[in-house]
Coordinates of C-alpha atoms and ligand atoms in Angstrom, one line a residue:
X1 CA -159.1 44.2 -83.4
X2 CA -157.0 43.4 -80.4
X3 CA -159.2 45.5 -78.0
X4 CA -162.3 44.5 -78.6
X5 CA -162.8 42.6 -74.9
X6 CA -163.0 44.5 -71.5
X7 CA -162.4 42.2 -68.5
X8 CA -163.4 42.9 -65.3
X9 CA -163.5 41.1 -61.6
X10 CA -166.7 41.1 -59.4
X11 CA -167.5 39.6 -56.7
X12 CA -168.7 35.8 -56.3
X13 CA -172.1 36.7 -55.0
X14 CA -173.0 39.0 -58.0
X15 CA -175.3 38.1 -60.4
X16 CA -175.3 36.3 -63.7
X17 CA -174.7 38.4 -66.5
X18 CA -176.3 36.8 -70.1
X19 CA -173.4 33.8 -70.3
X20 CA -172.9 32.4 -66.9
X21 CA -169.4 29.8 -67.1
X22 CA -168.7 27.7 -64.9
X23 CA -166.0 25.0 -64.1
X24 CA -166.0 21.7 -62.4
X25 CA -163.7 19.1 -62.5
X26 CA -164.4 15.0 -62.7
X27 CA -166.4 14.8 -59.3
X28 CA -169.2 17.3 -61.3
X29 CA -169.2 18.8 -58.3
X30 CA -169.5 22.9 -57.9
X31 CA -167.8 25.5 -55.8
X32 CA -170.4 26.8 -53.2
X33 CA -171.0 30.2 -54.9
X34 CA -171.7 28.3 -58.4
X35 CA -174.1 26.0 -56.6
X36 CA -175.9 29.0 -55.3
X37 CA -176.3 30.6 -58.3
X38 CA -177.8 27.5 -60.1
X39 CA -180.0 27.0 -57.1
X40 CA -182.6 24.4 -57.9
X41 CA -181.5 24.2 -61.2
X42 CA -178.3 22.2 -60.2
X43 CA -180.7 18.7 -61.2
X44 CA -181.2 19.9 -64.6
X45 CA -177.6 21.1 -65.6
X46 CA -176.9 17.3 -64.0
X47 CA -179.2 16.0 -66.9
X48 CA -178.0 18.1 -69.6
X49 CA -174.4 16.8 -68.7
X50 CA -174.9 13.1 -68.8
X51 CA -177.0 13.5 -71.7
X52 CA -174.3 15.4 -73.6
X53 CA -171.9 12.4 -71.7
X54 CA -169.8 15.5 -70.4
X55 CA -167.9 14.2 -67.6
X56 CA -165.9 17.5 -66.4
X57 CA -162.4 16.1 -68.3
X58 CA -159.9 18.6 -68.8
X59 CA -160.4 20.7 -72.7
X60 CA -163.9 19.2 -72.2
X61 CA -167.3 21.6 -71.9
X62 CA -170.9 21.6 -71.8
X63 CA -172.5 24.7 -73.6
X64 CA -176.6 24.3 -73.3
X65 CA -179.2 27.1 -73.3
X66 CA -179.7 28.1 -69.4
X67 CA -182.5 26.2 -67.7
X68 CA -185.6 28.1 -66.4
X69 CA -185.1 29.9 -63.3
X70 CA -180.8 31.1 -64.1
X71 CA -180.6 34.7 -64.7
X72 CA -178.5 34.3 -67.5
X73 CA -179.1 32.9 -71.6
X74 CA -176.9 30.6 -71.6
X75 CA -174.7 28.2 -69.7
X76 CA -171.0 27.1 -70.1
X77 CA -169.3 24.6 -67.8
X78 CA -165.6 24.3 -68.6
X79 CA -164.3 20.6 -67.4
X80 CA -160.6 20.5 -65.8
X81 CA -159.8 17.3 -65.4
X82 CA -159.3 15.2 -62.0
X83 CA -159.8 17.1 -59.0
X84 CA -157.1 18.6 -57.7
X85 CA -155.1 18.5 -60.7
X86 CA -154.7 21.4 -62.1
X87 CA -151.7 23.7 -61.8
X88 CA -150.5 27.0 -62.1
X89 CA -149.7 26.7 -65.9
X90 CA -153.2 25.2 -67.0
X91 CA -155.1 28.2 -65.6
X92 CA -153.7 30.4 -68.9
X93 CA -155.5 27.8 -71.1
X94 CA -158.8 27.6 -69.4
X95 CA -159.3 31.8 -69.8
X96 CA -158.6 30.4 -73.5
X97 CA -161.4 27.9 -73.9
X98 CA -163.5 30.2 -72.5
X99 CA -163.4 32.7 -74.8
X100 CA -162.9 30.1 -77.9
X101 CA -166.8 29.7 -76.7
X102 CA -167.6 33.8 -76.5
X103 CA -168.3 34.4 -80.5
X104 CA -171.2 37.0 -80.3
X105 CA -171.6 36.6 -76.7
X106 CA -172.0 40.3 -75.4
X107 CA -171.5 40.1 -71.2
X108 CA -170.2 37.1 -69.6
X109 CA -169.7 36.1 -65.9
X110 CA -167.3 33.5 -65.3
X111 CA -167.1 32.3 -61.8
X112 CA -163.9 31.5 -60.5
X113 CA -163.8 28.5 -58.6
X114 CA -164.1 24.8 -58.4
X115 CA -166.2 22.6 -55.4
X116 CA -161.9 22.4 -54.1
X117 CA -162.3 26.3 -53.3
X118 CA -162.2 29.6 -55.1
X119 CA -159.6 30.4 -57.4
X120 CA -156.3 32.2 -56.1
X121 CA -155.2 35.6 -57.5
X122 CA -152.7 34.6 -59.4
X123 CA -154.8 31.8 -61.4
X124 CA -157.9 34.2 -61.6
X125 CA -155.3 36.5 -63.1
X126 CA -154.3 33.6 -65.9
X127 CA -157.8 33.0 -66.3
X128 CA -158.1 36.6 -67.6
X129 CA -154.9 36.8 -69.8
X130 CA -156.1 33.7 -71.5
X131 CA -159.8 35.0 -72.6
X132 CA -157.6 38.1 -73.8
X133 CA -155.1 36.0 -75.8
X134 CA -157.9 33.7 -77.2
X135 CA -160.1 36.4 -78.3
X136 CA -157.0 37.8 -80.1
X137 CA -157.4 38.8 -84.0
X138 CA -156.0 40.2 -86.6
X139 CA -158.7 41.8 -88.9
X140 CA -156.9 45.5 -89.3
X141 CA -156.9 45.0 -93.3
X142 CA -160.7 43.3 -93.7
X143 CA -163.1 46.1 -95.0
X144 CA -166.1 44.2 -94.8
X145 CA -167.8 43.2 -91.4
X146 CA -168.7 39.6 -90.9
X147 CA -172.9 39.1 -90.9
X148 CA -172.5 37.6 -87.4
X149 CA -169.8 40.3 -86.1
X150 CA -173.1 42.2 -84.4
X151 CA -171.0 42.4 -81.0
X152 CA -167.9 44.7 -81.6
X153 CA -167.2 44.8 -77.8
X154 CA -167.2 41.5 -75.2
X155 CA -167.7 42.4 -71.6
X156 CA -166.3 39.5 -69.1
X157 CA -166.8 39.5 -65.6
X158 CA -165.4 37.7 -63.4
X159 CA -166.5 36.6 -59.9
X160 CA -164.1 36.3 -57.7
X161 CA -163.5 36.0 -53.6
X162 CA -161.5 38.8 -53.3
X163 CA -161.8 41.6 -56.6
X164 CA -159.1 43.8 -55.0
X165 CA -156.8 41.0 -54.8
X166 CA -157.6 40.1 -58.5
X167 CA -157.6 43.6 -59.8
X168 CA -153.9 43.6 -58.1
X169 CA -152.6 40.3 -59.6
X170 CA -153.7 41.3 -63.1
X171 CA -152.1 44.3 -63.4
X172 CA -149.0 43.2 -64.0
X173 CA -150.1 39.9 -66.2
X174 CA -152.1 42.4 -68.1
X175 CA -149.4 44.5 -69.3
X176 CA -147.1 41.5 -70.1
X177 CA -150.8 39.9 -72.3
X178 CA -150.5 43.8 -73.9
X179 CA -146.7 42.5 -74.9
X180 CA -148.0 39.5 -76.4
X181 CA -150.2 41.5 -78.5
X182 CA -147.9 44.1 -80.0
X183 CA -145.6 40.8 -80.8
X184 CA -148.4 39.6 -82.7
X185 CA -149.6 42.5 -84.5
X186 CA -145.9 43.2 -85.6
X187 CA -145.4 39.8 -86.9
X188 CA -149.1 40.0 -88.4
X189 CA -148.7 42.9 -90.6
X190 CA -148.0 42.2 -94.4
X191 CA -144.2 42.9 -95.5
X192 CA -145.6 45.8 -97.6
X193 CA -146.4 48.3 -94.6
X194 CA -143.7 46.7 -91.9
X195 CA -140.4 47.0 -93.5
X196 CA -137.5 48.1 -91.3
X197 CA -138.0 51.8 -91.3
X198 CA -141.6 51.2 -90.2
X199 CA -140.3 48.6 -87.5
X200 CA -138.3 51.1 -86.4
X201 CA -140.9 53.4 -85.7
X202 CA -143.3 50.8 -84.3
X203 CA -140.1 50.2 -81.6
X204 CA -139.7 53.7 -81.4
X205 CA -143.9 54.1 -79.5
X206 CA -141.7 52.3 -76.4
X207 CA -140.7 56.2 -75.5
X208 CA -144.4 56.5 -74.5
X209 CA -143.8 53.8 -71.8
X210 CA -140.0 55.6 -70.6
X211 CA -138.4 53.3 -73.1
X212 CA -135.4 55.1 -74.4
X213 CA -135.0 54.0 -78.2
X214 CA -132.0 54.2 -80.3
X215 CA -132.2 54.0 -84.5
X216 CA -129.1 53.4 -86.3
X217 CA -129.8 53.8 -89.6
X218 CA -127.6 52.5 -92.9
X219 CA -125.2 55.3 -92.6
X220 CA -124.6 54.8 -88.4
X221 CA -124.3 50.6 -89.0
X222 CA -121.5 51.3 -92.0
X223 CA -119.7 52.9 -89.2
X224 CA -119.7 50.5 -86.8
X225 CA -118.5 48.3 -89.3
X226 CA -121.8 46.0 -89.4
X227 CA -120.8 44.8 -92.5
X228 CA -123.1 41.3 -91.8
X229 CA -126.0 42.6 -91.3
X230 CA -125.8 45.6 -94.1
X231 CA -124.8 42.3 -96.2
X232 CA -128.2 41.3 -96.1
X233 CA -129.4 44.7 -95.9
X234 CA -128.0 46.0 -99.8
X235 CA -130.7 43.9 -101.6
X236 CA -133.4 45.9 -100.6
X237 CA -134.9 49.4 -102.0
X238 CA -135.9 49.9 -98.2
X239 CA -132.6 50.3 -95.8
X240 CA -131.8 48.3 -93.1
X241 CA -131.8 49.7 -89.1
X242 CA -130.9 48.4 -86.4
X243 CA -132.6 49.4 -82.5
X244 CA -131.8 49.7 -79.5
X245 CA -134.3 49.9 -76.7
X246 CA -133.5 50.6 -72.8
X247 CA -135.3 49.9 -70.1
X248 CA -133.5 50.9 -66.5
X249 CA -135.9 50.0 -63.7
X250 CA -133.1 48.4 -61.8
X251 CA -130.4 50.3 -59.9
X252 CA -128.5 52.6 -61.8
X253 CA -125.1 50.5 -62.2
X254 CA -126.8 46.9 -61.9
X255 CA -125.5 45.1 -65.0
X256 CA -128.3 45.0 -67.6
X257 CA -129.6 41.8 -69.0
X258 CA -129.8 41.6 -72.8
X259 CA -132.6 40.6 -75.5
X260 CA -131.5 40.4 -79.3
X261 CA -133.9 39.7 -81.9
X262 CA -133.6 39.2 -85.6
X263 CA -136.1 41.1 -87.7
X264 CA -135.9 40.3 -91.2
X265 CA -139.2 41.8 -92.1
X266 CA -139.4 39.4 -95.2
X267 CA -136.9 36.4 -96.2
X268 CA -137.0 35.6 -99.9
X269 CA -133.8 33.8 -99.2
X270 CA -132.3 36.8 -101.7
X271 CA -130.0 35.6 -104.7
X272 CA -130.3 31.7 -103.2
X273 CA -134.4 32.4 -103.7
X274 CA -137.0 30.5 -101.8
X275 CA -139.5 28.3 -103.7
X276 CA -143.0 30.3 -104.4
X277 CA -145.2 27.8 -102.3
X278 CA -145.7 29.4 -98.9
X279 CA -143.1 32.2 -99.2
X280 CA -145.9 34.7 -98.2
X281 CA -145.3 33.2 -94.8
X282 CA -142.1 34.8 -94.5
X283 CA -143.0 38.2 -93.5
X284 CA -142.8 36.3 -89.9
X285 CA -139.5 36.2 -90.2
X286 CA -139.3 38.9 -87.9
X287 CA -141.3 37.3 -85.1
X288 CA -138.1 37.2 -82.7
X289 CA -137.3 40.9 -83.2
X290 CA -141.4 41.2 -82.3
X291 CA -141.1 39.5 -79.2
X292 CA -137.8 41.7 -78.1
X293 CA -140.6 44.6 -78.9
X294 CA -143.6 43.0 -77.1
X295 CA -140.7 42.3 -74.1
X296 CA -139.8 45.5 -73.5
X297 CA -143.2 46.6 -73.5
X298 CA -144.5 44.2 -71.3
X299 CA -141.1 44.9 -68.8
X300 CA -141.6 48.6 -68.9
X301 CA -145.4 48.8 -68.5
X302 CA -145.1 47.0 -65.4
X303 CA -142.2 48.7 -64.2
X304 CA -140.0 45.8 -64.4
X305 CA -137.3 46.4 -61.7
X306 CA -134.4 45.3 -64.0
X307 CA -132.0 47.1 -66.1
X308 CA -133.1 45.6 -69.3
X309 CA -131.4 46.0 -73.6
X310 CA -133.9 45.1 -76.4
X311 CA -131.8 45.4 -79.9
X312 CA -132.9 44.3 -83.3
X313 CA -131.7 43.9 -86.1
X314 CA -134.3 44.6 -89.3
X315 CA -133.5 44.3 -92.8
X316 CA -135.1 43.2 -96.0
X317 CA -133.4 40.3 -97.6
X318 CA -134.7 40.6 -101.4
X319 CA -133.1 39.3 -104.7
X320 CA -131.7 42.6 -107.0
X321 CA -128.7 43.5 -108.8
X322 CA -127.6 44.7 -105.9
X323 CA -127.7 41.8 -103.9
X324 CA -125.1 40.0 -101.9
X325 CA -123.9 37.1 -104.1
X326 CA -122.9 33.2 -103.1
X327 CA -119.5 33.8 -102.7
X328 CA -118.9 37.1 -101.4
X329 CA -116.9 37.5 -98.0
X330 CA -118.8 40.2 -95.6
X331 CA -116.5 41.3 -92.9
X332 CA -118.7 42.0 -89.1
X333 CA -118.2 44.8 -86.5
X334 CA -116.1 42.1 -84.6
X335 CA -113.5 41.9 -87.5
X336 CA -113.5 38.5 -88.2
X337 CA -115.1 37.7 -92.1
X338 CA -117.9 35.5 -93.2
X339 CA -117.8 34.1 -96.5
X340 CA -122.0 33.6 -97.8
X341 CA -122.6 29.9 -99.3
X342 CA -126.0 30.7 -99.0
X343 CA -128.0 33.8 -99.1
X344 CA -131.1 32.5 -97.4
X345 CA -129.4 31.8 -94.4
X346 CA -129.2 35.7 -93.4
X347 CA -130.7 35.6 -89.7
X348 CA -127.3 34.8 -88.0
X349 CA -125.4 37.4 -90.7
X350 CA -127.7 39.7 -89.1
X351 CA -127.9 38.3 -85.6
X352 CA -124.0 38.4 -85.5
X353 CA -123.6 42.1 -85.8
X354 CA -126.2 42.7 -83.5
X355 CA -124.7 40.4 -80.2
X356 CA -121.5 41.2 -81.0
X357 CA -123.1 45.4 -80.6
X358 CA -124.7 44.9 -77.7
X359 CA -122.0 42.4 -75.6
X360 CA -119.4 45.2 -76.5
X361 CA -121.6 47.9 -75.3
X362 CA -123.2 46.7 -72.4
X363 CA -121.1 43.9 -71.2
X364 CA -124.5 42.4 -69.9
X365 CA -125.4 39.7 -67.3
X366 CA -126.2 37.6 -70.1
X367 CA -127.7 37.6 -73.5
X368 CA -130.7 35.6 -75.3
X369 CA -131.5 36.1 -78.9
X370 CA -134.6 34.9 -80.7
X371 CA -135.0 33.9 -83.9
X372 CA -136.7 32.0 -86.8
X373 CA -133.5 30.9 -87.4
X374 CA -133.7 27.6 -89.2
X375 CA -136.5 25.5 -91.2
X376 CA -134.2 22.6 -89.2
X377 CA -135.5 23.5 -86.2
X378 CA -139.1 22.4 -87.4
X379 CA -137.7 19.4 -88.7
X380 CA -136.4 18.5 -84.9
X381 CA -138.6 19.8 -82.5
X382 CA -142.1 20.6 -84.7
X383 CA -144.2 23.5 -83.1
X384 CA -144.1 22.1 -79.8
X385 CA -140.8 23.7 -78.0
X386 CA -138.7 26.3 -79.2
X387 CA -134.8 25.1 -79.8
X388 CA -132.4 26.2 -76.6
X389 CA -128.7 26.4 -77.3
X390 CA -126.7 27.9 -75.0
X391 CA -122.8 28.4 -73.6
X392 CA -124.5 28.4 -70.0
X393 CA -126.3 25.8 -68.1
X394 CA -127.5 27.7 -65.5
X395 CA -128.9 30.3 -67.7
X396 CA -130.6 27.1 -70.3
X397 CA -131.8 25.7 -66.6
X398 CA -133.6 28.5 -65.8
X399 CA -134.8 29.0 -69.5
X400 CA -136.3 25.4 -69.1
X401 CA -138.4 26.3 -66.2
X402 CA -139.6 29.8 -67.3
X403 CA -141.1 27.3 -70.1
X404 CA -142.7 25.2 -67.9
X405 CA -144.4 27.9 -66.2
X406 CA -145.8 29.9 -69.3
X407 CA -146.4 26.9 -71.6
X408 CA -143.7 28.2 -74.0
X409 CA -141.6 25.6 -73.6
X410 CA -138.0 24.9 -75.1
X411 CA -135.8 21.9 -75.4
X412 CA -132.1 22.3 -75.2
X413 CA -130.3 21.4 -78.1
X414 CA -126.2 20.4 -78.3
X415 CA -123.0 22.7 -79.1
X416 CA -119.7 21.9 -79.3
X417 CA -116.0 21.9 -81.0
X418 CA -117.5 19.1 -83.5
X419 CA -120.0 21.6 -84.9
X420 CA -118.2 24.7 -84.8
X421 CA -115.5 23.1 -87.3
X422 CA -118.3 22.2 -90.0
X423 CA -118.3 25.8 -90.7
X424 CA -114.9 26.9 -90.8
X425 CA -114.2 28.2 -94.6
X426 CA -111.6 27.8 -96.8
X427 CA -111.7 31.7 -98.1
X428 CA -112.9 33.4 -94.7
X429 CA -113.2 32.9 -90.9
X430 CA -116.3 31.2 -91.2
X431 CA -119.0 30.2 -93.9
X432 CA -122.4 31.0 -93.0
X433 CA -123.8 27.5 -93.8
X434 CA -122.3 23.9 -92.7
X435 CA -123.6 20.5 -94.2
X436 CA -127.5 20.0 -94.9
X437 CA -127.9 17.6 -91.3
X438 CA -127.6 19.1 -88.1
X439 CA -128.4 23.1 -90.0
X440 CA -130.3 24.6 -86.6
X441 CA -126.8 23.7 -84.9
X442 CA -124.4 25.2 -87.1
X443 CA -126.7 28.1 -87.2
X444 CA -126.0 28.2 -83.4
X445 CA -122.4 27.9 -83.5
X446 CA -121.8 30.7 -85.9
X447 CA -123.6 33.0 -83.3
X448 CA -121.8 31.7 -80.4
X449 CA -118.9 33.2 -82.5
X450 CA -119.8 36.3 -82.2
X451 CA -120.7 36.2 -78.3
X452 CA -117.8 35.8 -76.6
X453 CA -117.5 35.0 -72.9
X454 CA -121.4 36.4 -71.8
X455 CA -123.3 34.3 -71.0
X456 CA -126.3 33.3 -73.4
X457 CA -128.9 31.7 -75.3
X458 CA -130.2 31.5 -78.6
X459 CA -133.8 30.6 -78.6
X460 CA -134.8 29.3 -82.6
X461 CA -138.2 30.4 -82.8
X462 CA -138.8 29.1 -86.6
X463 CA -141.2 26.3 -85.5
X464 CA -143.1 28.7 -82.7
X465 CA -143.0 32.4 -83.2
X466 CA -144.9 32.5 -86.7
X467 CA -147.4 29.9 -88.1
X468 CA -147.8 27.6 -85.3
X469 CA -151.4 25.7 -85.2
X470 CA -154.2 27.1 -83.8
X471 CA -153.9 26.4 -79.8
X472 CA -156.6 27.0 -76.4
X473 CA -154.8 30.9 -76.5
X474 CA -154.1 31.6 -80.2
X475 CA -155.4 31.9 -83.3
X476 CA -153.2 34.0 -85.3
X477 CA -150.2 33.6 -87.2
X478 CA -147.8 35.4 -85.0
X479 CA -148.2 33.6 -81.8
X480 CA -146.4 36.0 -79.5
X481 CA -143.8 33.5 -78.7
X482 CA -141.2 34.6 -76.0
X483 CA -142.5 37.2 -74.5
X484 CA -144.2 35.7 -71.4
X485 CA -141.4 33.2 -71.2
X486 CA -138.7 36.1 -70.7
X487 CA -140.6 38.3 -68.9
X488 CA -141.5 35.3 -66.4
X489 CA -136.9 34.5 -66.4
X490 CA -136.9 38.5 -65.7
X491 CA -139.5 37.8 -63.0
X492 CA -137.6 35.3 -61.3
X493 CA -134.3 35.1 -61.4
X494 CA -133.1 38.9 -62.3
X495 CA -135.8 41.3 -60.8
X496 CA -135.0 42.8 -57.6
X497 CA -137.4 41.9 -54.9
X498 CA -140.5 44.7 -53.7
Ligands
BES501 N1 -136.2 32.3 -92.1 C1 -135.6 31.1 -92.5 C2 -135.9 29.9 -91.6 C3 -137.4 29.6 -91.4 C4 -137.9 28.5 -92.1 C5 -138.2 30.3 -90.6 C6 -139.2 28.1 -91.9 C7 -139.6 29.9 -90.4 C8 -140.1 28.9 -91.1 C9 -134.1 31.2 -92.6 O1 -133.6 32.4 -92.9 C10 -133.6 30.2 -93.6 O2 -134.0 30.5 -94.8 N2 -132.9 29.2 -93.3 C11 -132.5 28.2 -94.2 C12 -131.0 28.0 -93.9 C13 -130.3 27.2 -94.9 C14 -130.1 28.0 -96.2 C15 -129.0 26.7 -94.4 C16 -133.3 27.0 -94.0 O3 -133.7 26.7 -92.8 O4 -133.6 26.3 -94.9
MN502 MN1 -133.5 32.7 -95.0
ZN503 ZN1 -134.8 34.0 -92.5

């Protein structure tokens, strides 16, 4: 399943395992070590590349059988584009090609480094998350083995010019790649076996890494008065819960930052009910409340020195007799009522309850929800970035570049008085739909309600946590989306320093 790859570093001089990859860029030149290593072989692999018209460009690579004389089987050599051009983000997507290559391949050495020099730590260490990432799948529920599936485990090594150094800079990236996978496996699993109570006790395994976890059940949410989110919720034959995870590797007293996720564990849009086509896609509709999971894991594994929240909010949101109707006026923890035009739009019923908890409770340095908020957002942005809206520029600024360096970009989208008013309702405080055009924004705005003065983002994940097309570090349906790009914010902007 997830595990079925052990990575390793050695060092540059060692020898060829049965895959040897290398890279070189558009000179088709090689670092020194990867020269050595193909020795007088060097002319042939030059022959095998212009006959295969591989010219080292970036997503590029030239897969042959080894020529007489390598150690190894089989040779890969991954191209990167102009020389000199790659940065620190590419590196990620390079571990990714690799191992799109690996299929049945049972020990691999992949020599880090290009003719510029050998690779740094840090990049060796992206190299690494990326063969994990890509090798990523999902096959928990398939009882029969593939014919080809004859090598269960994958052994990677990879050379390196200093392994201590590597073994230190992957550590940490490790952990946070272990995050991305427990986002992915929550958002994987059918609607059947993860319905909130089983959430809940996914989120509750955090304890094991010194998470402390908190489960409010039906009866504990009705007395906070969450009548939004229990809304939603009374539809459902399985109750809703909502969780609360803590992470305090800060000092005691620092203010904690806050993560929010909604985690409707399937959306049939309830009394308003979806169409049939594609609906089974909607047990993703959790993916946010995933990534707040595959966050805190990632931020307590590596002993993330930050006081850190994780809260979710997980319901069901089903058609029955008992559902909420079109119509009905739900009154939230903060007091003020909603009046439901729509039953399908349930996230930011949900979502409302759940900031409005956690600003009250924790008065944190800021907040940022995720969620697959809005089919809009697919509409504006595709599957490329992730929709920002935020009351805080400094907090969207630093949002923006934690994209750019993980590759999980967002683009920041408006708010403002204009918006808020298109949901104001004639029979309640608010409605929780506004006008078909413009739906991810009025989505926003009716959670801003509910935030106050913290400062925060809402992150809508619709068009990237769940469904995304296949890319160089995922194959799945839940992509994981979120949880390197707030564990890299955490990293740089709110982690004290070592
Ligand atoms: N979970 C959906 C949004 C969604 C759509 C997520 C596609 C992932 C892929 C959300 O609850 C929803 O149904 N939103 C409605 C809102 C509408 C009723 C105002 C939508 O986007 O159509
Ligand atoms: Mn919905
Ligand atoms: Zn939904």
């Amino acid at each position: 399943m997830s595990d079925s790859i052990t990575i390793g570093f050695v060092p540059l001089s060692a020898a060829a395992k049965s895959v040897l990859v290398l890279f070189t860029d558009e000179s088709l030149k090689f670092g020194s070590a990867s020269a050595k290593i193909l020795g007088g072989t060097a002319e042939t692999v030059k022959r095998a590349a212009s006959a295969a018209r591989f010219k080292g460009k970036a997503g590029a690579a030239l897969d042959i059988l080894a020529p007489a004389g390598l150690k190894a089987e089989r040779l890969i050599v991954i191209g990167t584009g102009k020389a000199g051009a790659l940065k620190a983000e590419d590196y990620i997507k390079l571990g990714g090609q690799i191992s799109g290559r690996l299929k049945n391949a049972p020990a691999v050495t992949v020599v880090a480094e290009l003719a510029g020099g050998a690779f740094k730590p840090a990049d060796v260490a992206a190299v690494a998350s990326g063969i994990r990432l890509r090798a990523y799948t999902f096959d928990r529920y398939k009882t029969k083995k593939k014919d080809d599936d004859d090598t269960p485990k994958l052994a990677v090594s990879i050379a390196v010019s200093d392994v201590s150094a590597a073994k230190k800079a992957f550590a940490p990236v490790d952990q946070v790649t272990d995050g991305v996978i427990v986002a992915r496996d929550l958002v994987n699993e059918p609607p059947n076996v993860l319905y909130p109570e089983e959430f809940a006790k996914r989120a509750a395994q955090l304890r094991k890494l010194g998470v402390q976890v908190e489960i409010f059940d039906k009866k504990a949410m009705t007395k906070l008065g969450m009548g939004a989110l229990l809304g939603v919720a009374q539809g459902s034959v399985r109750e809703g819960r909502m969780v609360v995870m803590r992470w305090n590797g800060g000092k005691k007293g620092d203010k904690p930052v806050g993560f929010v996720g909604k985690g409707v564990c399937f959306d049939t849009g309830g009394i308003s009910i979806k169409p049939a086509g594609g609906m089974e896609e909607m047990k993703g509709d959790m993916a946010g409340a995933a990534c707040v999971v595959g966050l805190m894991h990632a931020l307590a594994a590596r002993k993330a020195k930050v006081n850190a929240i994780g809260a979710i909010g997980l319901v069901e949101n089903m058609p029955d007799g008992n559902a909420q109707r079109p119509g009905d006026i739900v009154k939230t923890m903060s007091g003020q009522t909603i009046e439901i035009i729509n039953t399908d739009a349930e996230g930011r019923l949900v979502l409302a309850d759940v900031l409005y908890y956690v600003a009250k409770t924790y008065k944190p340095q800021f907040m940022v929800d995720l969620a697959t908020l809005t089919g809009a957002i697919l509409v504006a942005l595709g599957t490329e970035h992730a929709g920002l809206f935020s009351n805080n520029d400094e907090l969207s600024e630093r949002l923006r570049l934690a994209g750019l360096a993980t590759g999980e970009t967002v683009w920041r989208m408006p708010l403002g008085a204009a918006y808020d008013k298109l949901i104001d309702s004639k029979f309640a405080d608010m409605k929780n739909t506004g006008p078909r055009y413009g739906g991810s924004i009025t989505a926003a705005q009716l959670l801003q309600r509910f935030v106050n003065e913290t400062p925060w983002a809402h992150i809508d994940i619709a068009g990237t946590g769940m469904g995304a097309p296949s890319s160089d570090i995922n194959t799945s349906f839940g992509t994981g989306y979120g949880v390197r790009l707030l564990d890299r914010l955490v990293a740089d902007y709110y982690e004290a320093k070592k």
